Amino acid sequence: GLGFERVGGVLIALLGAAGTLLRAMAWEAGLPAIAVLAATSLLGIVIGHVYYIYSVDPNSVKGRLGDLRYKIQVHALTVIVVSAVFWVWAVLNCVKAHFDLGAITFFIAFVVAFVSLGSELAQRKLFPAACWLVAVNYLLGLLLGLKPWTLPLYFGFGVVWWAAAALLCSFLAREMSKEERQMTLGGTGPYSRLPGR
């Protein structure tokens, strides 16, 4: 019952995102991308939440540490979804129209976000850097002053979204490190069972 409802919800969200993308194709330049950014962000959050629910070990750490792990996973999966969709879009731009630096920066963000799901070093160091790289890419686009006005508007949204993603990476990694250090020092962390403690 409950599992199928969640999977059904994810499928509905996917269909909704695809419908938004198709309807957005007739909009002024930049507006489809803003709509897709919003839709993929929401979809990424839903996928991250569902993934976490189905992948969490019932015996895993609860409380603040568990909450931080949840937020890190949801954040990483949201970045994976957003960067994957925009990477495809950027590659299509390269094939059909002109070179799009997003074909490189979104791919880097996608790979690093994926790796960060299993690596504390990637989460702490590489993930924020990859997000900043995409934000700088959007800033470069914003500085070009392209027309119509909706295109720079989209670039502005992109700068803000990816800068926020970078800041959130850093914040979550720092909080996780503090929490794990506190647990270890308090004798309740994973290292508390080591000999001599």
Tab-separated table of C-alpha atoms in Angstrom:
chain	number	residue	atom	x	y	z
A	1	GLY	CA	0.000	0.000	0.000
A	2	LEU	CA	2.186	2.848	1.241
A	3	GLY	CA	5.195	1.955	-0.941
A	4	PHE	CA	3.167	1.942	-4.156
A	5	GLU	CA	1.612	5.302	-3.251
A	6	ARG	CA	5.068	6.864	-2.936
A	7	VAL	CA	6.302	5.324	-6.179
A	8	GLY	CA	3.092	6.512	-7.845
A	9	GLY	CA	3.723	9.995	-6.475
A	10	VAL	CA	7.236	9.998	-7.958
A	11	LEU	CA	5.847	8.881	-11.328
A	12	ILE	CA	3.238	11.634	-11.239
A	13	ALA	CA	5.961	14.156	-10.419
A	14	LEU	CA	8.047	12.872	-13.366
A	15	LEU	CA	5.087	13.177	-15.718
A	16	GLY	CA	4.362	16.656	-14.386
A	17	ALA	CA	7.981	17.716	-14.995
A	18	ALA	CA	7.846	16.313	-18.549
A	19	GLY	CA	4.552	18.134	-19.184
A	20	THR	CA	6.010	21.381	-17.869
A	21	LEU	CA	8.997	20.974	-20.170
A	22	LEU	CA	6.798	20.397	-23.219
A	23	ARG	CA	4.496	23.334	-22.448
A	24	ALA	CA	7.473	25.564	-21.737
A	25	MET	CA	8.946	25.090	-25.192
A	26	ALA	CA	6.617	27.806	-26.595
A	27	TRP	CA	7.590	30.407	-23.963
A	28	GLU	CA	9.998	33.313	-24.282
A	29	ALA	CA	13.699	32.313	-24.035
A	30	GLY	CA	14.714	31.726	-20.411
A	31	LEU	CA	11.212	31.101	-19.065
A	32	PRO	CA	11.170	27.397	-20.020
A	33	ALA	CA	14.458	26.973	-18.167
A	34	ILE	CA	13.085	28.690	-15.054
A	35	ALA	CA	10.062	26.362	-15.134
A	36	VAL	CA	12.276	23.313	-15.628
A	37	LEU	CA	14.576	24.444	-12.805
A	38	ALA	CA	11.573	24.671	-10.467
A	39	ALA	CA	10.114	21.337	-11.655
A	40	THR	CA	13.410	19.428	-11.446
A	41	SER	CA	14.152	20.919	-8.027
A	42	LEU	CA	10.814	19.670	-6.744
A	43	LEU	CA	11.294	16.314	-8.440
A	44	GLY	CA	14.787	15.978	-6.947
A	45	ILE	CA	13.458	16.693	-3.459
A	46	VAL	CA	10.721	14.060	-3.907
A	47	ILE	CA	13.180	11.482	-5.258
A	48	GLY	CA	15.634	12.254	-2.439
A	49	HIS	CA	12.916	11.845	0.167
A	50	VAL	CA	11.602	8.579	-1.300
A	51	TYR	CA	15.127	7.226	-1.761
A	52	TYR	CA	16.001	8.004	1.826
A	53	ILE	CA	12.843	6.358	3.164
A	54	TYR	CA	13.510	3.152	1.253
A	55	SER	CA	17.259	3.041	1.804
A	56	VAL	CA	17.505	3.949	5.480
A	57	ASP	CA	18.506	1.197	7.862
A	58	PRO	CA	15.960	0.983	10.708
A	59	ASN	CA	18.901	0.513	13.102
A	60	SER	CA	20.746	3.578	11.820
A	61	VAL	CA	21.533	6.665	13.836
A	62	LYS	CA	18.513	8.765	14.752
A	63	GLY	CA	18.245	12.329	16.019
A	64	ARG	CA	20.302	15.230	14.707
A	65	LEU	CA	22.861	13.033	12.933
A	66	GLY	CA	20.114	11.080	11.166
A	67	ASP	CA	18.413	14.346	10.203
A	68	LEU	CA	21.651	15.691	8.732
A	69	ARG	CA	22.219	12.498	6.734
A	70	TYR	CA	18.678	12.806	5.377
A	71	LYS	CA	19.240	16.425	4.326
A	72	ILE	CA	22.583	15.599	2.697
A	73	GLN	CA	21.026	12.774	0.665
A	74	VAL	CA	18.030	14.832	-0.422
A	75	HIS	CA	20.293	17.736	-1.372
A	76	ALA	CA	22.682	15.542	-3.366
A	77	LEU	CA	19.857	13.773	-5.196
A	78	THR	CA	18.212	17.100	-6.000
A	79	VAL	CA	21.476	18.353	-7.517
A	80	ILE	CA	21.801	15.070	-9.442
A	81	VAL	CA	18.318	15.442	-10.954
A	82	VAL	CA	18.709	19.144	-11.781
A	83	SER	CA	22.204	18.786	-13.229
A	84	ALA	CA	21.251	15.704	-15.289
A	85	VAL	CA	18.311	17.457	-16.958
A	86	PHE	CA	20.248	20.668	-17.609
A	87	TRP	CA	23.276	18.715	-18.848
A	88	VAL	CA	21.076	17.056	-21.504
A	89	TRP	CA	19.683	20.480	-22.414
A	90	ALA	CA	23.208	21.949	-22.679
A	91	VAL	CA	24.404	19.070	-24.873
A	92	LEU	CA	21.377	19.589	-27.133
A	93	ASN	CA	22.313	23.290	-27.351
A	94	CYS	CA	25.834	22.265	-28.402
A	95	VAL	CA	24.513	19.927	-31.089
A	96	LYS	CA	21.732	22.154	-32.429
A	97	ALA	CA	22.838	25.766	-31.905
A	98	HIS	CA	26.108	26.749	-30.195
A	99	PHE	CA	28.628	25.689	-27.579
A	100	ASP	CA	27.115	25.675	-24.082
A	101	LEU	CA	29.595	25.579	-21.187
A	102	GLY	CA	26.855	23.856	-19.182
A	103	ALA	CA	27.684	20.658	-21.101
A	104	ILE	CA	30.847	20.569	-18.991
A	105	THR	CA	29.803	22.226	-15.721
A	106	PHE	CA	26.508	20.345	-15.289
A	107	PHE	CA	28.285	17.062	-15.995
A	108	ILE	CA	30.879	17.849	-13.329
A	109	ALA	CA	28.141	18.760	-10.827
A	110	PHE	CA	26.267	15.543	-11.639
A	111	VAL	CA	29.314	13.291	-11.155
A	112	VAL	CA	30.494	15.036	-7.984
A	113	ALA	CA	26.997	15.003	-6.440
A	114	PHE	CA	26.747	11.285	-7.185
A	115	VAL	CA	30.177	10.580	-5.686
A	116	SER	CA	29.338	12.716	-2.630
A	117	LEU	CA	26.611	10.250	-1.651
A	118	GLY	CA	29.360	7.867	-0.553
A	119	SER	CA	32.303	10.126	0.189
A	120	GLU	CA	32.661	12.563	3.046
A	121	LEU	CA	35.627	14.209	1.277
A	122	ALA	CA	33.595	14.764	-1.901
A	123	GLN	CA	30.672	16.080	0.175
A	124	ARG	CA	32.859	18.500	2.084
A	125	LYS	CA	35.289	19.737	-0.599
A	126	LEU	CA	34.325	18.782	-4.154
A	127	PHE	CA	30.539	19.149	-4.020
A	128	PRO	CA	30.513	22.845	-3.006
A	129	ALA	CA	33.215	23.584	-5.604
A	130	ALA	CA	31.196	21.879	-8.364
A	131	CYS	CA	28.110	23.900	-7.438
A	132	TRP	CA	30.128	27.133	-7.428
A	133	LEU	CA	31.469	26.206	-10.863
A	134	VAL	CA	27.916	26.022	-12.243
A	135	ALA	CA	27.016	29.304	-10.487
A	136	VAL	CA	30.006	31.003	-12.154
A	137	ASN	CA	28.899	29.571	-15.508
A	138	TYR	CA	25.479	31.193	-15.000
A	139	LEU	CA	27.152	34.444	-13.915
A	140	LEU	CA	29.130	34.486	-17.162
A	141	GLY	CA	25.877	34.072	-19.079
A	142	LEU	CA	24.289	36.856	-17.038
A	143	LEU	CA	27.172	39.215	-17.849
A	144	LEU	CA	26.646	38.697	-21.585
A	145	GLY	CA	23.447	40.764	-21.371
A	146	LEU	CA	21.557	38.612	-23.861
A	147	LYS	CA	18.076	39.422	-25.133
A	148	PRO	CA	15.182	39.053	-24.391
A	149	TRP	CA	15.205	40.168	-20.746
A	150	THR	CA	13.877	36.742	-19.691
A	151	LEU	CA	17.200	35.079	-20.561
A	152	PRO	CA	19.250	37.143	-18.073
A	153	LEU	CA	16.407	36.568	-15.601
A	154	TYR	CA	16.943	32.817	-15.974
A	155	PHE	CA	20.709	33.244	-15.600
A	156	GLY	CA	20.057	35.199	-12.402
A	157	PHE	CA	17.877	32.403	-11.058
A	158	GLY	CA	20.641	29.962	-12.001
A	159	VAL	CA	23.305	31.937	-10.145
A	160	VAL	CA	21.147	32.101	-7.017
A	161	TRP	CA	20.090	28.423	-7.176
A	162	TRP	CA	23.607	27.065	-7.638
A	163	ALA	CA	25.179	29.469	-5.114
A	164	ALA	CA	22.540	28.356	-2.594
A	165	ALA	CA	23.317	24.715	-3.451
A	166	ALA	CA	27.037	25.360	-2.838
A	167	LEU	CA	26.397	27.132	0.460
A	168	LEU	CA	24.049	24.345	1.572
A	169	CYS	CA	26.711	21.732	0.730
A	170	SER	CA	29.235	23.517	2.892
A	171	PHE	CA	26.794	24.100	5.734
A	172	LEU	CA	25.554	20.483	5.836
A	173	ALA	CA	29.085	19.057	5.647
A	174	ARG	CA	30.253	21.363	8.466
A	175	GLU	CA	27.246	20.474	10.646
A	176	MET	CA	27.734	16.757	9.986
A	177	SER	CA	31.394	16.999	10.924
A	178	LYS	CA	30.534	18.850	14.163
A	179	GLU	CA	27.835	16.338	15.065
A	180	GLU	CA	30.050	13.312	14.397
A	181	ARG	CA	32.902	14.893	16.370
A	182	GLN	CA	30.527	15.584	19.278
A	183	MET	CA	29.262	12.001	19.248
A	184	THR	CA	32.800	10.629	19.214
A	185	LEU	CA	33.954	12.918	22.031
A	186	GLY	CA	30.835	12.135	24.029
A	187	GLY	CA	31.496	8.414	23.850
A	188	THR	CA	28.358	7.634	21.872
A	189	GLY	CA	29.725	7.734	18.322
A	190	PRO	CA	30.960	4.924	16.126
A	191	TYR	CA	34.429	5.115	17.711
A	192	SER	CA	33.180	4.803	21.280
A	193	ARG	CA	33.581	1.016	21.186
A	194	LEU	CA	37.275	1.137	20.334
A	195	PRO	CA	39.693	-0.397	22.862
A	196	GLY	CA	40.945	2.089	25.444
A	197	ARG	CA	37.739	4.173	25.497
